[in-house]
Amino acid sequence: MEQEVHKETMKKEQCLVLIKPDAVLKGLTGDIISDLAATGLGIVGAKVVEVTRELAEEHYQHLREEKFFSELIDYITGEFHTRTVVALVYEGEYACKKIRDAAGSTNPEEAHPGSIRGKYGRITSKGRFENVIHASESAKEGEREIKLWFRPGELVSAIFETETRSMTTKETFWKGG
Ligand code: IDP
Ligand code: MG
């Protein structure tokens, strides 16, 4: 008699990764992307972003009540390093868990020494965490964050539902192109 094989259907999900200003300033972007390649996940979006306070506060809105919130906003907007972060969207099965495992614990001194935060992170003498990378905590949170950081056309495919709106704004093109 033939035996039925029940396979758990695994779902593709997306995870937002930010290479934070400390890592960008230290030239660690390439090392971090290389480390993340070991997850086997694909990159479906990537760009360099100058982070406004508005974007930073919306991104970290759930931490508004934390005592480190204001310093966190200063950190991610580049007050201590450089104004830019590198934003990436990774896609694949269990993407958020795989990326967060590779990133290591939030506190870089508690992070596994072989993890990204363990290797490249530090706590400053003033107690600030410089933990080099942000990674979405879940697929749901990933969706919220990706929609905040990326427009549909900036990703290789429309991974979430889109709608068309008529706009009357002017667009900039390369001169002569
Ligand atoms: P996560 O980045 O590992 O998901 P969260 O708790 O979501 O950690 O915190 C967001 C960011 O806030 C951290 O990556 C870190 O930059 C900062 N942060 C979190 N906890 C602390 C803390 O206790 N002291 C200083 N900064 C912190
Ligand atoms: Mg978090």
Coordinates of C-alpha atoms and ligand atoms in Angstrom, one line a residue:
M1 CA 0.0 0.0 0.0
E2 CA 1.3 3.4 -0.9
Q3 CA 2.1 5.6 2.0
E4 CA 1.1 9.3 1.9
V5 CA 3.9 11.7 2.6
H6 CA 2.8 14.8 4.4
K7 CA 5.3 17.6 3.8
E8 CA 5.0 20.8 5.7
T9 CA 4.5 23.5 3.1
M10 CA 7.1 26.2 3.8
K11 CA 6.3 29.7 3.1
K12 CA 8.5 32.3 1.4
E13 CA 8.9 35.4 3.5
Q14 CA 10.7 38.7 3.3
C15 CA 13.0 40.3 5.9
L16 CA 14.3 44.0 5.9
V17 CA 17.9 44.3 6.7
L18 CA 19.6 47.7 7.5
I19 CA 23.3 48.0 7.5
K20 CA 23.5 50.7 10.2
P21 CA 25.6 53.9 10.0
D22 CA 28.4 52.5 12.2
A23 CA 28.9 49.6 9.9
V24 CA 28.7 51.8 6.8
L25 CA 31.3 54.1 8.2
K26 CA 33.6 51.3 9.1
G27 CA 33.4 49.8 5.6
L28 CA 31.7 46.7 6.7
T29 CA 28.9 46.6 4.1
G30 CA 30.6 44.0 2.0
D31 CA 31.6 41.8 4.9
I32 CA 28.0 41.8 6.2
I33 CA 26.5 41.0 2.8
S34 CA 29.0 38.1 2.5
D35 CA 28.1 36.8 6.0
L36 CA 24.4 36.9 5.1
A37 CA 25.0 35.0 1.8
A38 CA 25.6 31.9 4.1
T39 CA 21.8 32.0 4.8
G40 CA 21.2 31.0 1.2
L41 CA 18.4 33.7 0.9
G42 CA 18.0 35.9 -2.1
I43 CA 18.2 39.7 -2.3
V44 CA 15.2 41.2 -4.0
G45 CA 15.9 44.9 -3.2
A46 CA 18.8 47.1 -2.2
K47 CA 19.6 50.8 -1.9
V48 CA 21.5 53.4 0.0
V49 CA 19.2 55.6 2.1
E50 CA 19.7 58.9 3.9
V51 CA 17.5 58.3 7.0
T52 CA 15.2 61.2 8.1
R53 CA 14.0 61.5 11.7
E54 CA 10.5 60.9 10.5
L55 CA 11.4 57.5 8.8
A56 CA 13.5 56.5 11.8
E57 CA 10.7 57.3 14.3
E58 CA 8.1 55.4 12.2
H59 CA 10.5 52.4 11.8
Y60 CA 11.1 52.2 15.6
Q61 CA 7.6 53.4 16.7
H62 CA 7.1 50.3 19.0
L63 CA 10.2 51.4 21.1
R64 CA 8.9 55.0 21.6
E65 CA 8.6 54.4 25.4
E66 CA 12.2 53.0 25.9
K67 CA 14.7 55.2 27.6
F68 CA 17.2 54.7 24.8
F69 CA 14.7 55.8 22.1
S70 CA 16.0 59.3 21.5
E71 CA 19.6 58.0 21.3
L72 CA 18.5 55.2 19.0
I73 CA 17.0 57.7 16.6
D74 CA 20.2 59.7 16.7
Y75 CA 22.2 56.5 16.0
I76 CA 20.1 55.3 13.0
T77 CA 19.9 58.8 11.5
G78 CA 23.7 59.0 11.6
E79 CA 24.4 61.6 14.3
F80 CA 27.4 59.5 15.5
H81 CA 28.7 58.1 12.2
T82 CA 27.4 58.8 8.6
R83 CA 24.0 59.8 7.4
T84 CA 23.5 56.7 5.3
V85 CA 22.3 53.2 5.8
V86 CA 22.2 50.3 3.3
A87 CA 18.7 48.8 3.1
L88 CA 18.2 45.3 1.7
V89 CA 15.3 43.0 1.3
Y90 CA 16.0 39.3 1.7
E91 CA 13.6 36.6 0.6
G92 CA 13.2 32.9 1.3
E93 CA 11.9 30.4 3.7
Y94 CA 12.2 31.4 7.3
A95 CA 14.1 34.5 6.1
C96 CA 13.7 36.5 9.3
K97 CA 14.8 33.7 11.6
K98 CA 17.8 32.9 9.4
I99 CA 18.9 36.5 9.2
R100 CA 18.4 37.1 12.9
D101 CA 20.4 34.0 13.8
A102 CA 23.2 35.2 11.6
A103 CA 22.9 38.7 13.2
G104 CA 23.2 37.5 16.8
S105 CA 21.8 39.0 20.0
T106 CA 20.8 42.7 20.2
N107 CA 23.5 43.4 22.8
P108 CA 26.7 42.9 20.8
E109 CA 28.6 41.8 23.9
E110 CA 26.1 39.0 24.4
A111 CA 26.0 38.1 20.7
H112 CA 27.8 34.9 19.7
P113 CA 31.4 35.8 18.7
G114 CA 30.9 34.3 15.2
S115 CA 27.7 36.2 14.6
I116 CA 27.6 39.6 12.7
R117 CA 27.0 41.6 15.8
G118 CA 29.4 39.5 17.8
K119 CA 32.2 40.1 15.2
Y120 CA 31.6 43.8 14.4
G121 CA 29.4 45.3 17.2
R122 CA 30.5 47.1 20.3
I123 CA 29.0 49.0 23.2
T124 CA 30.4 52.5 23.5
S125 CA 31.9 53.8 26.8
K126 CA 28.7 55.8 27.1
G127 CA 26.7 52.5 27.0
R128 CA 25.3 52.9 23.5
F129 CA 24.8 49.7 21.5
E130 CA 26.5 49.9 18.1
N131 CA 25.2 46.6 16.7
V132 CA 25.8 47.1 13.0
I133 CA 22.6 45.6 11.6
H134 CA 18.8 45.7 11.8
A135 CA 16.7 42.7 10.9
S136 CA 12.9 42.3 10.9
E137 CA 11.6 40.2 13.8
S138 CA 8.9 38.4 11.9
A139 CA 7.4 38.1 8.4
K140 CA 4.6 40.4 9.6
E141 CA 7.0 43.0 10.9
G142 CA 9.1 42.5 7.7
E143 CA 6.1 43.5 5.6
R144 CA 5.4 46.6 7.6
E145 CA 9.1 47.7 7.4
I146 CA 9.6 46.9 3.7
K147 CA 6.5 48.9 2.8
L148 CA 8.0 51.8 4.9
W149 CA 11.5 51.7 3.3
F150 CA 10.8 50.6 -0.3
R151 CA 8.3 51.5 -3.1
P152 CA 7.0 48.5 -5.1
G153 CA 9.1 49.5 -8.2
E154 CA 12.3 49.3 -6.2
L155 CA 11.9 45.5 -5.6
V156 CA 12.5 43.0 -8.4
S157 CA 8.9 41.8 -8.1
A158 CA 5.8 43.2 -6.4
I159 CA 5.9 41.0 -3.3
F160 CA 2.9 42.6 -1.7
E161 CA -0.4 43.7 -3.2
T162 CA -0.1 47.0 -5.1
E163 CA -2.5 49.6 -6.4
T164 CA -2.2 52.2 -9.1
R165 CA -2.7 55.9 -8.3
S166 CA -2.8 58.8 -10.7
M167 CA -0.2 61.4 -9.8
T168 CA 0.4 64.9 -11.2
T169 CA 3.9 65.2 -9.7
K170 CA 7.0 65.9 -11.8
E171 CA 9.6 63.2 -12.2
T172 CA 13.4 63.7 -12.6
F173 CA 15.2 61.8 -15.4
W174 CA 18.8 61.7 -16.5
K175 CA 19.5 64.6 -18.8
G176 CA 19.4 63.5 -22.5
G177 CA 18.5 59.9 -21.5
Ligands
IDP1 P1 16.8 44.0 17.6 O1 17.5 45.1 16.7 O2 17.7 42.9 18.0 O3 15.5 43.6 17.0 P2 15.2 45.7 19.4 O4 14.8 45.3 20.8 O5 14.1 45.7 18.4 O6 16.4 44.8 19.0 O7 15.9 47.1 19.5 C1 16.1 47.9 18.4 C2 17.4 48.6 18.5 O8 17.4 49.4 19.6 C3 18.6 47.6 18.7 O9 19.1 47.0 17.5 C4 19.6 48.5 19.3 O10 20.2 49.4 18.3 C5 18.7 49.4 20.2 N1 18.6 48.9 21.6 C6 17.8 47.9 22.0 N2 18.0 47.6 23.3 C7 18.9 48.5 23.7 C8 19.5 48.8 25.0 O11 19.2 48.1 26.0 N3 20.4 49.8 25.1 C9 20.8 50.5 24.0 N4 20.3 50.3 22.8 C10 19.3 49.3 22.6
MG2 MG 13.8 44.6 16.7

